[in-house]
């Protein structure tokens, strides 16, 4: 990549950090706090909504990209609009809680925009439908998994780095910018949380990660299954926890503390150790991912299935020892 592009990357980190500081001052002034409770993993009232800094940073990066690459303006505009929709409904929910159905409808609309881009790029309606379902799910998964200090942000950093290594040419900047925007926010949330991301940030991160996966699916030959490997920790924990709640007849959309990472904290582990454990597992996941991206498609899929089975077995083993 040209040196000029690299010179702009420190600005992404700086802008995200400054905006997070501003978001914290705003939250304190407006008294936007997440209060401790039985269904939460923190014990001190903490400002929320800091994820708006990541969102604004990503939107500024999209605007800069539209100036540099005018031929990609439509794609950037549509994906940016989807990000605004998800972040906007999350920002509203952070200020005044909304019904889950209303949020889901907005998520579907934003996911539909991303799916439309996939359809336009591939001409494959089934791949577009997969993008729609996957994006809607990931928006909510990232929200569900944003329950302890640093976990959602650090996993997004890993995903951004993983896809930056496999996306061709300038497209790699999408992963780098996502990782840097999250890195600018992280010191305010980990190891001690001075502000939480809030729904504005967690849902938007899920959308941004889904956009990276969709981008890789249309710009590389990597199997869809292998593209899921960098997300294994969240997909397995969120997916099987929600499935177990559904099968037991619980109201799965309600807040709870039954995810594996939440059980670990309830069992006495610190936020730092749990987030660190997920980060280490994420490092293994992206190592497997990057090592296998040049295999034949059937072997990529086989490795992905084997890795997800391994992660599922590990999840079951650890969860069994953390009943409470």
JSON list of C-alpha atoms in Angstrom, two decimals, residues 18-233:
[
{"chain": "A", "resi": 18, "resn": "UNK", "atom": "CA", "xyz": [-10.50, 11.52, 21.71]},
{"chain": "A", "resi": 19, "resn": "UNK", "atom": "CA", "xyz": [-14.11, 10.76, 20.80]},
{"chain": "A", "resi": 20, "resn": "UNK", "atom": "CA", "xyz": [-14.32, 8.16, 23.56]},
{"chain": "A", "resi": 21, "resn": "UNK", "atom": "CA", "xyz": [-13.14, 10.77, 26.07]},
{"chain": "A", "resi": 22, "resn": "UNK", "atom": "CA", "xyz": [-15.84, 13.13, 24.76]},
{"chain": "A", "resi": 23, "resn": "UNK", "atom": "CA", "xyz": [-18.47, 10.38, 24.93]},
{"chain": "A", "resi": 24, "resn": "UNK", "atom": "CA", "xyz": [-17.60, 9.74, 28.57]},
{"chain": "A", "resi": 25, "resn": "UNK", "atom": "CA", "xyz": [-18.00, 13.41, 29.47]},
{"chain": "A", "resi": 26, "resn": "UNK", "atom": "CA", "xyz": [-21.36, 13.44, 27.67]},
{"chain": "A", "resi": 27, "resn": "UNK", "atom": "CA", "xyz": [-22.55, 10.29, 29.49]},
{"chain": "A", "resi": 28, "resn": "UNK", "atom": "CA", "xyz": [-21.55, 11.74, 32.87]},
{"chain": "A", "resi": 29, "resn": "UNK", "atom": "CA", "xyz": [-23.32, 14.99, 32.11]},
{"chain": "A", "resi": 30, "resn": "UNK", "atom": "CA", "xyz": [-26.50, 13.23, 30.93]},
{"chain": "A", "resi": 31, "resn": "UNK", "atom": "CA", "xyz": [-26.26, 10.66, 33.75]},
{"chain": "A", "resi": 32, "resn": "UNK", "atom": "CA", "xyz": [-26.31, 7.73, 31.33]},
{"chain": "A", "resi": 33, "resn": "UNK", "atom": "CA", "xyz": [-25.25, 4.86, 33.59]},
{"chain": "A", "resi": 34, "resn": "UNK", "atom": "CA", "xyz": [-25.49, 1.09, 33.55]},
{"chain": "A", "resi": 35, "resn": "UNK", "atom": "CA", "xyz": [-26.49, 0.13, 37.07]},
{"chain": "A", "resi": 36, "resn": "UNK", "atom": "CA", "xyz": [-25.31, -3.10, 38.73]},
{"chain": "A", "resi": 37, "resn": "UNK", "atom": "CA", "xyz": [-27.86, -5.86, 39.05]},
{"chain": "A", "resi": 38, "resn": "UNK", "atom": "CA", "xyz": [-28.49, -9.58, 39.28]},
{"chain": "A", "resi": 39, "resn": "UNK", "atom": "CA", "xyz": [-28.41, -9.91, 35.48]},
{"chain": "A", "resi": 40, "resn": "UNK", "atom": "CA", "xyz": [-25.23, -7.87, 35.03]},
{"chain": "A", "resi": 41, "resn": "UNK", "atom": "CA", "xyz": [-21.57, -8.69, 35.52]},
{"chain": "A", "resi": 42, "resn": "UNK", "atom": "CA", "xyz": [-20.40, -5.35, 36.94]},
{"chain": "A", "resi": 43, "resn": "UNK", "atom": "CA", "xyz": [-20.76, -4.05, 40.50]},
{"chain": "A", "resi": 44, "resn": "UNK", "atom": "CA", "xyz": [-20.27, -0.29, 40.01]},
{"chain": "A", "resi": 45, "resn": "UNK", "atom": "CA", "xyz": [-22.53, 2.15, 38.14]},
{"chain": "A", "resi": 46, "resn": "UNK", "atom": "CA", "xyz": [-20.66, 2.94, 34.90]},
{"chain": "A", "resi": 47, "resn": "UNK", "atom": "CA", "xyz": [-21.28, 5.45, 32.08]},
{"chain": "A", "resi": 48, "resn": "UNK", "atom": "CA", "xyz": [-22.46, 3.90, 28.81]},
{"chain": "A", "resi": 49, "resn": "UNK", "atom": "CA", "xyz": [-22.56, 4.88, 25.16]},
{"chain": "A", "resi": 50, "resn": "UNK", "atom": "CA", "xyz": [-18.81, 5.06, 24.51]},
{"chain": "A", "resi": 51, "resn": "UNK", "atom": "CA", "xyz": [-19.20, 2.94, 21.39]},
{"chain": "A", "resi": 52, "resn": "UNK", "atom": "CA", "xyz": [-20.40, 6.03, 19.54]},
{"chain": "A", "resi": 53, "resn": "UNK", "atom": "CA", "xyz": [-16.70, 6.94, 19.27]},
{"chain": "A", "resi": 54, "resn": "UNK", "atom": "CA", "xyz": [-15.99, 3.78, 17.28]},
{"chain": "A", "resi": 55, "resn": "UNK", "atom": "CA", "xyz": [-19.00, 4.41, 15.06]},
{"chain": "A", "resi": 56, "resn": "UNK", "atom": "CA", "xyz": [-18.08, 8.02, 14.24]},
{"chain": "A", "resi": 57, "resn": "UNK", "atom": "CA", "xyz": [-14.48, 7.00, 13.59]},
{"chain": "A", "resi": 58, "resn": "UNK", "atom": "CA", "xyz": [-15.61, 4.33, 11.13]},
{"chain": "A", "resi": 59, "resn": "UNK", "atom": "CA", "xyz": [-17.97, 6.76, 9.40]},
{"chain": "A", "resi": 60, "resn": "UNK", "atom": "CA", "xyz": [-15.17, 9.33, 9.02]},
{"chain": "A", "resi": 61, "resn": "UNK", "atom": "CA", "xyz": [-12.99, 6.60, 7.53]},
{"chain": "A", "resi": 62, "resn": "UNK", "atom": "CA", "xyz": [-15.77, 5.69, 5.09]},
{"chain": "A", "resi": 63, "resn": "UNK", "atom": "CA", "xyz": [-16.08, 9.34, 4.08]},
{"chain": "A", "resi": 64, "resn": "UNK", "atom": "CA", "xyz": [-12.32, 9.57, 3.49]},
{"chain": "A", "resi": 65, "resn": "UNK", "atom": "CA", "xyz": [-12.42, 6.37, 1.43]},
{"chain": "A", "resi": 66, "resn": "UNK", "atom": "CA", "xyz": [-15.24, 7.79, -0.69]},
{"chain": "A", "resi": 67, "resn": "UNK", "atom": "CA", "xyz": [-13.04, 10.78, -1.54]},
{"chain": "A", "resi": 68, "resn": "UNK", "atom": "CA", "xyz": [-10.01, 8.62, -2.35]},
{"chain": "A", "resi": 69, "resn": "UNK", "atom": "CA", "xyz": [-11.95, 6.00, -4.34]},
{"chain": "A", "resi": 70, "resn": "UNK", "atom": "CA", "xyz": [-14.91, 7.71, -6.03]},
{"chain": "A", "resi": 71, "resn": "UNK", "atom": "CA", "xyz": [-15.74, 4.51, -7.91]},
{"chain": "A", "resi": 72, "resn": "UNK", "atom": "CA", "xyz": [-16.62, 2.83, -4.61]},
{"chain": "A", "resi": 73, "resn": "UNK", "atom": "CA", "xyz": [-18.86, 5.62, -3.31]},
{"chain": "A", "resi": 74, "resn": "UNK", "atom": "CA", "xyz": [-22.12, 3.72, -3.75]},
{"chain": "A", "resi": 75, "resn": "UNK", "atom": "CA", "xyz": [-20.81, 0.70, -1.87]},
{"chain": "A", "resi": 76, "resn": "UNK", "atom": "CA", "xyz": [-19.40, 2.91, 0.89]},
{"chain": "A", "resi": 77, "resn": "UNK", "atom": "CA", "xyz": [-22.60, 4.97, 1.13]},
{"chain": "A", "resi": 78, "resn": "UNK", "atom": "CA", "xyz": [-24.83, 1.91, 1.44]},
{"chain": "A", "resi": 79, "resn": "UNK", "atom": "CA", "xyz": [-22.64, 0.17, 4.01]},
{"chain": "A", "resi": 80, "resn": "UNK", "atom": "CA", "xyz": [-22.28, 3.44, 5.94]},
{"chain": "A", "resi": 81, "resn": "UNK", "atom": "CA", "xyz": [-26.07, 3.88, 5.95]},
{"chain": "A", "resi": 82, "resn": "UNK", "atom": "CA", "xyz": [-26.46, 0.41, 7.44]},
{"chain": "A", "resi": 83, "resn": "UNK", "atom": "CA", "xyz": [-23.94, 1.30, 10.15]},
{"chain": "A", "resi": 84, "resn": "UNK", "atom": "CA", "xyz": [-25.84, 4.52, 10.93]},
{"chain": "A", "resi": 85, "resn": "UNK", "atom": "CA", "xyz": [-29.12, 2.60, 11.23]},
{"chain": "A", "resi": 86, "resn": "UNK", "atom": "CA", "xyz": [-27.72, 0.04, 13.67]},
{"chain": "A", "resi": 87, "resn": "UNK", "atom": "CA", "xyz": [-25.81, 2.60, 15.71]},
{"chain": "A", "resi": 88, "resn": "UNK", "atom": "CA", "xyz": [-28.75, 5.02, 15.66]},
{"chain": "A", "resi": 89, "resn": "UNK", "atom": "CA", "xyz": [-31.26, 2.56, 17.10]},
{"chain": "A", "resi": 90, "resn": "UNK", "atom": "CA", "xyz": [-28.64, 1.53, 19.67]},
{"chain": "A", "resi": 91, "resn": "UNK", "atom": "CA", "xyz": [-28.02, 5.17, 20.64]},
{"chain": "A", "resi": 92, "resn": "UNK", "atom": "CA", "xyz": [-31.75, 5.66, 21.07]},
{"chain": "A", "resi": 93, "resn": "UNK", "atom": "CA", "xyz": [-31.98, 2.51, 23.18]},
{"chain": "A", "resi": 94, "resn": "UNK", "atom": "CA", "xyz": [-29.09, 3.69, 25.37]},
{"chain": "A", "resi": 95, "resn": "UNK", "atom": "CA", "xyz": [-31.06, 6.85, 26.15]},
{"chain": "A", "resi": 96, "resn": "UNK", "atom": "CA", "xyz": [-34.58, 5.42, 26.23]},
{"chain": "A", "resi": 97, "resn": "UNK", "atom": "CA", "xyz": [-35.02, 1.62, 26.15]},
{"chain": "A", "resi": 98, "resn": "UNK", "atom": "CA", "xyz": [-36.94, 0.34, 23.13]},
{"chain": "A", "resi": 99, "resn": "UNK", "atom": "CA", "xyz": [-38.93, -2.86, 22.50]},
{"chain": "A", "resi": 100, "resn": "UNK", "atom": "CA", "xyz": [-36.80, -5.69, 21.13]},
{"chain": "A", "resi": 101, "resn": "UNK", "atom": "CA", "xyz": [-39.01, -6.05, 18.03]},
{"chain": "A", "resi": 102, "resn": "UNK", "atom": "CA", "xyz": [-38.45, -2.44, 17.02]},
{"chain": "A", "resi": 103, "resn": "UNK", "atom": "CA", "xyz": [-34.69, -2.84, 17.29]},
{"chain": "A", "resi": 104, "resn": "UNK", "atom": "CA", "xyz": [-34.82, -6.10, 15.33]},
{"chain": "A", "resi": 105, "resn": "UNK", "atom": "CA", "xyz": [-36.70, -4.46, 12.45]},
{"chain": "A", "resi": 106, "resn": "UNK", "atom": "CA", "xyz": [-34.01, -1.81, 12.12]},
{"chain": "A", "resi": 107, "resn": "UNK", "atom": "CA", "xyz": [-31.33, -4.50, 12.27]},
{"chain": "A", "resi": 108, "resn": "UNK", "atom": "CA", "xyz": [-33.07, -6.38, 9.47]},
{"chain": "A", "resi": 109, "resn": "UNK", "atom": "CA", "xyz": [-33.20, -3.23, 7.36]},
{"chain": "A", "resi": 110, "resn": "UNK", "atom": "CA", "xyz": [-29.49, -2.56, 7.86]},
{"chain": "A", "resi": 111, "resn": "UNK", "atom": "CA", "xyz": [-28.66, -6.20, 7.15]},
{"chain": "A", "resi": 112, "resn": "UNK", "atom": "CA", "xyz": [-30.79, -5.99, 4.01]},
{"chain": "A", "resi": 113, "resn": "UNK", "atom": "CA", "xyz": [-28.61, -3.15, 2.71]},
{"chain": "A", "resi": 114, "resn": "UNK", "atom": "CA", "xyz": [-25.51, -5.28, 3.19]},
{"chain": "A", "resi": 115, "resn": "UNK", "atom": "CA", "xyz": [-27.21, -8.27, 1.61]},
{"chain": "A", "resi": 116, "resn": "UNK", "atom": "CA", "xyz": [-28.12, -6.11, -1.38]},
{"chain": "A", "resi": 117, "resn": "UNK", "atom": "CA", "xyz": [-24.45, -5.28, -1.88]},
{"chain": "A", "resi": 118, "resn": "UNK", "atom": "CA", "xyz": [-23.59, -8.99, -1.77]},
{"chain": "A", "resi": 119, "resn": "UNK", "atom": "CA", "xyz": [-26.31, -9.76, -4.31]},
{"chain": "A", "resi": 120, "resn": "UNK", "atom": "CA", "xyz": [-25.09, -6.98, -6.60]},
{"chain": "A", "resi": 121, "resn": "UNK", "atom": "CA", "xyz": [-21.51, -8.25, -6.36]},
{"chain": "A", "resi": 122, "resn": "UNK", "atom": "CA", "xyz": [-22.25, -11.96, -6.86]},
{"chain": "A", "resi": 123, "resn": "UNK", "atom": "CA", "xyz": [-25.64, -12.21, -8.53]},
{"chain": "A", "resi": 124, "resn": "UNK", "atom": "CA", "xyz": [-26.36, -15.04, -6.09]},
{"chain": "A", "resi": 125, "resn": "UNK", "atom": "CA", "xyz": [-29.64, -14.58, -4.16]},
{"chain": "A", "resi": 126, "resn": "UNK", "atom": "CA", "xyz": [-28.81, -17.44, -1.77]},
{"chain": "A", "resi": 127, "resn": "UNK", "atom": "CA", "xyz": [-25.53, -15.82, -0.77]},
{"chain": "A", "resi": 128, "resn": "UNK", "atom": "CA", "xyz": [-27.41, -12.55, -0.27]},
{"chain": "A", "resi": 129, "resn": "UNK", "atom": "CA", "xyz": [-29.95, -14.32, 1.95]},
{"chain": "A", "resi": 130, "resn": "UNK", "atom": "CA", "xyz": [-27.11, -15.85, 3.95]},
{"chain": "A", "resi": 131, "resn": "UNK", "atom": "CA", "xyz": [-25.60, -12.37, 4.36]},
{"chain": "A", "resi": 132, "resn": "UNK", "atom": "CA", "xyz": [-28.96, -11.04, 5.57]},
{"chain": "A", "resi": 133, "resn": "UNK", "atom": "CA", "xyz": [-29.42, -13.72, 8.22]},
{"chain": "A", "resi": 134, "resn": "UNK", "atom": "CA", "xyz": [-25.79, -13.70, 9.25]},
{"chain": "A", "resi": 135, "resn": "UNK", "atom": "CA", "xyz": [-25.60, -9.92, 9.65]},
{"chain": "A", "resi": 136, "resn": "UNK", "atom": "CA", "xyz": [-28.82, -9.73, 11.66]},
{"chain": "A", "resi": 137, "resn": "UNK", "atom": "CA", "xyz": [-27.57, -12.51, 13.93]},
{"chain": "A", "resi": 138, "resn": "UNK", "atom": "CA", "xyz": [-24.12, -11.01, 14.41]},
{"chain": "A", "resi": 139, "resn": "UNK", "atom": "CA", "xyz": [-25.48, -7.58, 15.35]},
{"chain": "A", "resi": 140, "resn": "UNK", "atom": "CA", "xyz": [-27.32, -9.23, 18.23]},
{"chain": "A", "resi": 141, "resn": "UNK", "atom": "CA", "xyz": [-24.55, -11.69, 19.11]},
{"chain": "A", "resi": 142, "resn": "UNK", "atom": "CA", "xyz": [-22.06, -8.87, 19.62]},
{"chain": "A", "resi": 143, "resn": "UNK", "atom": "CA", "xyz": [-24.63, -7.15, 21.81]},
{"chain": "A", "resi": 144, "resn": "UNK", "atom": "CA", "xyz": [-25.20, -10.29, 23.88]},
{"chain": "A", "resi": 145, "resn": "UNK", "atom": "CA", "xyz": [-21.46, -10.87, 24.29]},
{"chain": "A", "resi": 146, "resn": "UNK", "atom": "CA", "xyz": [-20.68, -7.31, 25.38]},
{"chain": "A", "resi": 147, "resn": "UNK", "atom": "CA", "xyz": [-21.06, -8.03, 29.08]},
{"chain": "A", "resi": 148, "resn": "UNK", "atom": "CA", "xyz": [-17.61, -7.67, 30.67]},
{"chain": "A", "resi": 149, "resn": "UNK", "atom": "CA", "xyz": [-14.71, -5.27, 30.29]},
{"chain": "A", "resi": 150, "resn": "UNK", "atom": "CA", "xyz": [-12.96, -5.39, 26.94]},
{"chain": "A", "resi": 151, "resn": "UNK", "atom": "CA", "xyz": [-14.35, -8.64, 25.59]},
{"chain": "A", "resi": 152, "resn": "UNK", "atom": "CA", "xyz": [-16.37, -7.33, 22.63]},
{"chain": "A", "resi": 153, "resn": "UNK", "atom": "CA", "xyz": [-13.76, -4.76, 21.64]},
{"chain": "A", "resi": 154, "resn": "UNK", "atom": "CA", "xyz": [-10.78, -7.11, 21.84]},
{"chain": "A", "resi": 155, "resn": "UNK", "atom": "CA", "xyz": [-12.54, -9.77, 19.76]},
{"chain": "A", "resi": 156, "resn": "UNK", "atom": "CA", "xyz": [-13.36, -7.16, 17.11]},
{"chain": "A", "resi": 157, "resn": "UNK", "atom": "CA", "xyz": [-9.69, -6.13, 17.05]},
{"chain": "A", "resi": 158, "resn": "UNK", "atom": "CA", "xyz": [-8.69, -9.74, 16.39]},
{"chain": "A", "resi": 159, "resn": "UNK", "atom": "CA", "xyz": [-11.29, -10.12, 13.64]},
{"chain": "A", "resi": 160, "resn": "UNK", "atom": "CA", "xyz": [-10.19, -6.89, 11.98]},
{"chain": "A", "resi": 161, "resn": "UNK", "atom": "CA", "xyz": [-6.55, -8.02, 12.03]},
{"chain": "A", "resi": 162, "resn": "UNK", "atom": "CA", "xyz": [-7.43, -11.47, 10.70]},
{"chain": "A", "resi": 163, "resn": "UNK", "atom": "CA", "xyz": [-9.31, -10.13, 7.69]},
{"chain": "A", "resi": 164, "resn": "UNK", "atom": "CA", "xyz": [-6.74, -7.42, 7.01]},
{"chain": "A", "resi": 165, "resn": "UNK", "atom": "CA", "xyz": [-4.26, -10.24, 6.36]},
{"chain": "A", "resi": 166, "resn": "UNK", "atom": "CA", "xyz": [-6.42, -11.94, 3.72]},
{"chain": "A", "resi": 167, "resn": "UNK", "atom": "CA", "xyz": [-8.27, -9.12, 1.98]},
{"chain": "A", "resi": 168, "resn": "UNK", "atom": "CA", "xyz": [-6.64, -8.03, -1.28]},
{"chain": "A", "resi": 169, "resn": "UNK", "atom": "CA", "xyz": [-4.96, -4.64, -1.77]},
{"chain": "A", "resi": 170, "resn": "UNK", "atom": "CA", "xyz": [-6.72, -1.57, -0.38]},
{"chain": "A", "resi": 171, "resn": "UNK", "atom": "CA", "xyz": [-9.60, -3.68, 0.94]},
{"chain": "A", "resi": 172, "resn": "UNK", "atom": "CA", "xyz": [-7.29, -4.75, 3.77]},
{"chain": "A", "resi": 173, "resn": "UNK", "atom": "CA", "xyz": [-7.67, -1.22, 5.15]},
{"chain": "A", "resi": 174, "resn": "UNK", "atom": "CA", "xyz": [-11.23, -2.10, 6.20]},
{"chain": "A", "resi": 175, "resn": "UNK", "atom": "CA", "xyz": [-9.92, -4.58, 8.73]},
{"chain": "A", "resi": 176, "resn": "UNK", "atom": "CA", "xyz": [-7.09, -2.33, 9.87]},
{"chain": "A", "resi": 177, "resn": "UNK", "atom": "CA", "xyz": [-9.39, 0.67, 10.43]},
{"chain": "A", "resi": 178, "resn": "UNK", "atom": "CA", "xyz": [-11.87, -1.45, 12.42]},
{"chain": "A", "resi": 179, "resn": "UNK", "atom": "CA", "xyz": [-9.06, -2.77, 14.63]},
{"chain": "A", "resi": 180, "resn": "UNK", "atom": "CA", "xyz": [-7.58, 0.71, 15.21]},
{"chain": "A", "resi": 181, "resn": "UNK", "atom": "CA", "xyz": [-10.97, 2.30, 15.97]},
{"chain": "A", "resi": 182, "resn": "UNK", "atom": "CA", "xyz": [-11.57, -0.38, 18.60]},
{"chain": "A", "resi": 183, "resn": "UNK", "atom": "CA", "xyz": [-8.03, -0.02, 19.94]},
{"chain": "A", "resi": 184, "resn": "UNK", "atom": "CA", "xyz": [-8.63, 3.70, 20.54]},
{"chain": "A", "resi": 185, "resn": "UNK", "atom": "CA", "xyz": [-11.67, 2.84, 22.67]},
{"chain": "A", "resi": 186, "resn": "UNK", "atom": "CA", "xyz": [-10.17, -0.12, 24.54]},
{"chain": "A", "resi": 187, "resn": "UNK", "atom": "CA", "xyz": [-8.10, 1.72, 27.22]},
{"chain": "A", "resi": 188, "resn": "UNK", "atom": "CA", "xyz": [-11.29, 3.40, 28.45]},
{"chain": "A", "resi": 189, "resn": "UNK", "atom": "CA", "xyz": [-12.98, 0.00, 28.90]},
{"chain": "A", "resi": 190, "resn": "UNK", "atom": "CA", "xyz": [-10.18, -2.40, 29.87]},
{"chain": "A", "resi": 191, "resn": "UNK", "atom": "CA", "xyz": [-8.87, -3.52, 32.29]},
{"chain": "A", "resi": 192, "resn": "UNK", "atom": "CA", "xyz": [-10.98, -1.06, 34.32]},
{"chain": "A", "resi": 193, "resn": "UNK", "atom": "CA", "xyz": [-14.13, 0.24, 32.69]},
{"chain": "A", "resi": 194, "resn": "UNK", "atom": "CA", "xyz": [-14.45, 4.03, 32.77]},
{"chain": "A", "resi": 195, "resn": "UNK", "atom": "CA", "xyz": [-17.21, 3.75, 30.17]},
{"chain": "A", "resi": 196, "resn": "UNK", "atom": "CA", "xyz": [-19.17, 0.93, 28.57]},
{"chain": "A", "resi": 197, "resn": "UNK", "atom": "CA", "xyz": [-19.70, 0.59, 24.85]},
{"chain": "A", "resi": 198, "resn": "UNK", "atom": "CA", "xyz": [-23.50, 0.56, 25.10]},
{"chain": "A", "resi": 199, "resn": "UNK", "atom": "CA", "xyz": [-25.91, -0.73, 22.47]},
{"chain": "A", "resi": 200, "resn": "UNK", "atom": "CA", "xyz": [-24.75, 2.00, 20.10]},
{"chain": "A", "resi": 201, "resn": "UNK", "atom": "CA", "xyz": [-21.33, 0.35, 19.96]},
{"chain": "A", "resi": 202, "resn": "UNK", "atom": "CA", "xyz": [-21.97, -3.35, 20.42]},
{"chain": "A", "resi": 203, "resn": "UNK", "atom": "CA", "xyz": [-24.58, -3.62, 17.67]},
{"chain": "A", "resi": 204, "resn": "UNK", "atom": "CA", "xyz": [-22.51, -1.46, 15.33]},
{"chain": "A", "resi": 205, "resn": "UNK", "atom": "CA", "xyz": [-19.46, -3.67, 15.93]},
{"chain": "A", "resi": 206, "resn": "UNK", "atom": "CA", "xyz": [-21.50, -6.73, 15.04]},
{"chain": "A", "resi": 207, "resn": "UNK", "atom": "CA", "xyz": [-22.56, -5.02, 11.82]},
{"chain": "A", "resi": 208, "resn": "UNK", "atom": "CA", "xyz": [-18.99, -3.94, 11.02]},
{"chain": "A", "resi": 209, "resn": "UNK", "atom": "CA", "xyz": [-17.65, -7.46, 11.57]},
{"chain": "A", "resi": 210, "resn": "UNK", "atom": "CA", "xyz": [-20.43, -8.89, 9.40]},
{"chain": "A", "resi": 211, "resn": "UNK", "atom": "CA", "xyz": [-19.52, -6.37, 6.68]},
{"chain": "A", "resi": 212, "resn": "UNK", "atom": "CA", "xyz": [-15.91, -7.60, 6.80]},
{"chain": "A", "resi": 213, "resn": "UNK", "atom": "CA", "xyz": [-17.04, -11.21, 6.42]},
{"chain": "A", "resi": 214, "resn": "UNK", "atom": "CA", "xyz": [-19.31, -10.27, 3.50]},
{"chain": "A", "resi": 215, "resn": "UNK", "atom": "CA", "xyz": [-16.49, -8.29, 1.89]},
{"chain": "A", "resi": 216, "resn": "UNK", "atom": "CA", "xyz": [-14.16, -11.28, 2.15]},
{"chain": "A", "resi": 217, "resn": "UNK", "atom": "CA", "xyz": [-16.85, -13.58, 0.76]},
{"chain": "A", "resi": 218, "resn": "UNK", "atom": "CA", "xyz": [-17.13, -11.55, -2.46]},
{"chain": "A", "resi": 219, "resn": "UNK", "atom": "CA", "xyz": [-13.49, -10.51, -2.89]},
{"chain": "A", "resi": 220, "resn": "UNK", "atom": "CA", "xyz": [-11.69, -13.78, -2.07]},
{"chain": "A", "resi": 221, "resn": "UNK", "atom": "CA", "xyz": [-12.17, -17.49, -2.76]},
{"chain": "A", "resi": 222, "resn": "UNK", "atom": "CA", "xyz": [-12.19, -18.39, 0.93]},
{"chain": "A", "resi": 223, "resn": "UNK", "atom": "CA", "xyz": [-14.98, -20.75, 2.01]},
{"chain": "A", "resi": 224, "resn": "UNK", "atom": "CA", "xyz": [-17.85, -19.15, 3.93]},
{"chain": "A", "resi": 225, "resn": "UNK", "atom": "CA", "xyz": [-17.32, -21.70, 6.70]},
{"chain": "A", "resi": 226, "resn": "UNK", "atom": "CA", "xyz": [-13.65, -20.78, 7.09]},
{"chain": "A", "resi": 227, "resn": "UNK", "atom": "CA", "xyz": [-14.60, -17.10, 7.24]},
{"chain": "A", "resi": 228, "resn": "UNK", "atom": "CA", "xyz": [-16.47, -17.89, 10.45]},
{"chain": "A", "resi": 229, "resn": "UNK", "atom": "CA", "xyz": [-13.40, -19.27, 12.23]},
{"chain": "A", "resi": 230, "resn": "UNK", "atom": "CA", "xyz": [-12.09, -15.88, 13.54]},
{"chain": "A", "resi": 231, "resn": "UNK", "atom": "CA", "xyz": [-15.52, -15.41, 15.16]},
{"chain": "A", "resi": 232, "resn": "UNK", "atom": "CA", "xyz": [-15.62, -18.87, 16.77]},
{"chain": "A", "resi": 233, "resn": "UNK", "atom": "CA", "xyz": [-15.49, -17.76, 20.42]}
]
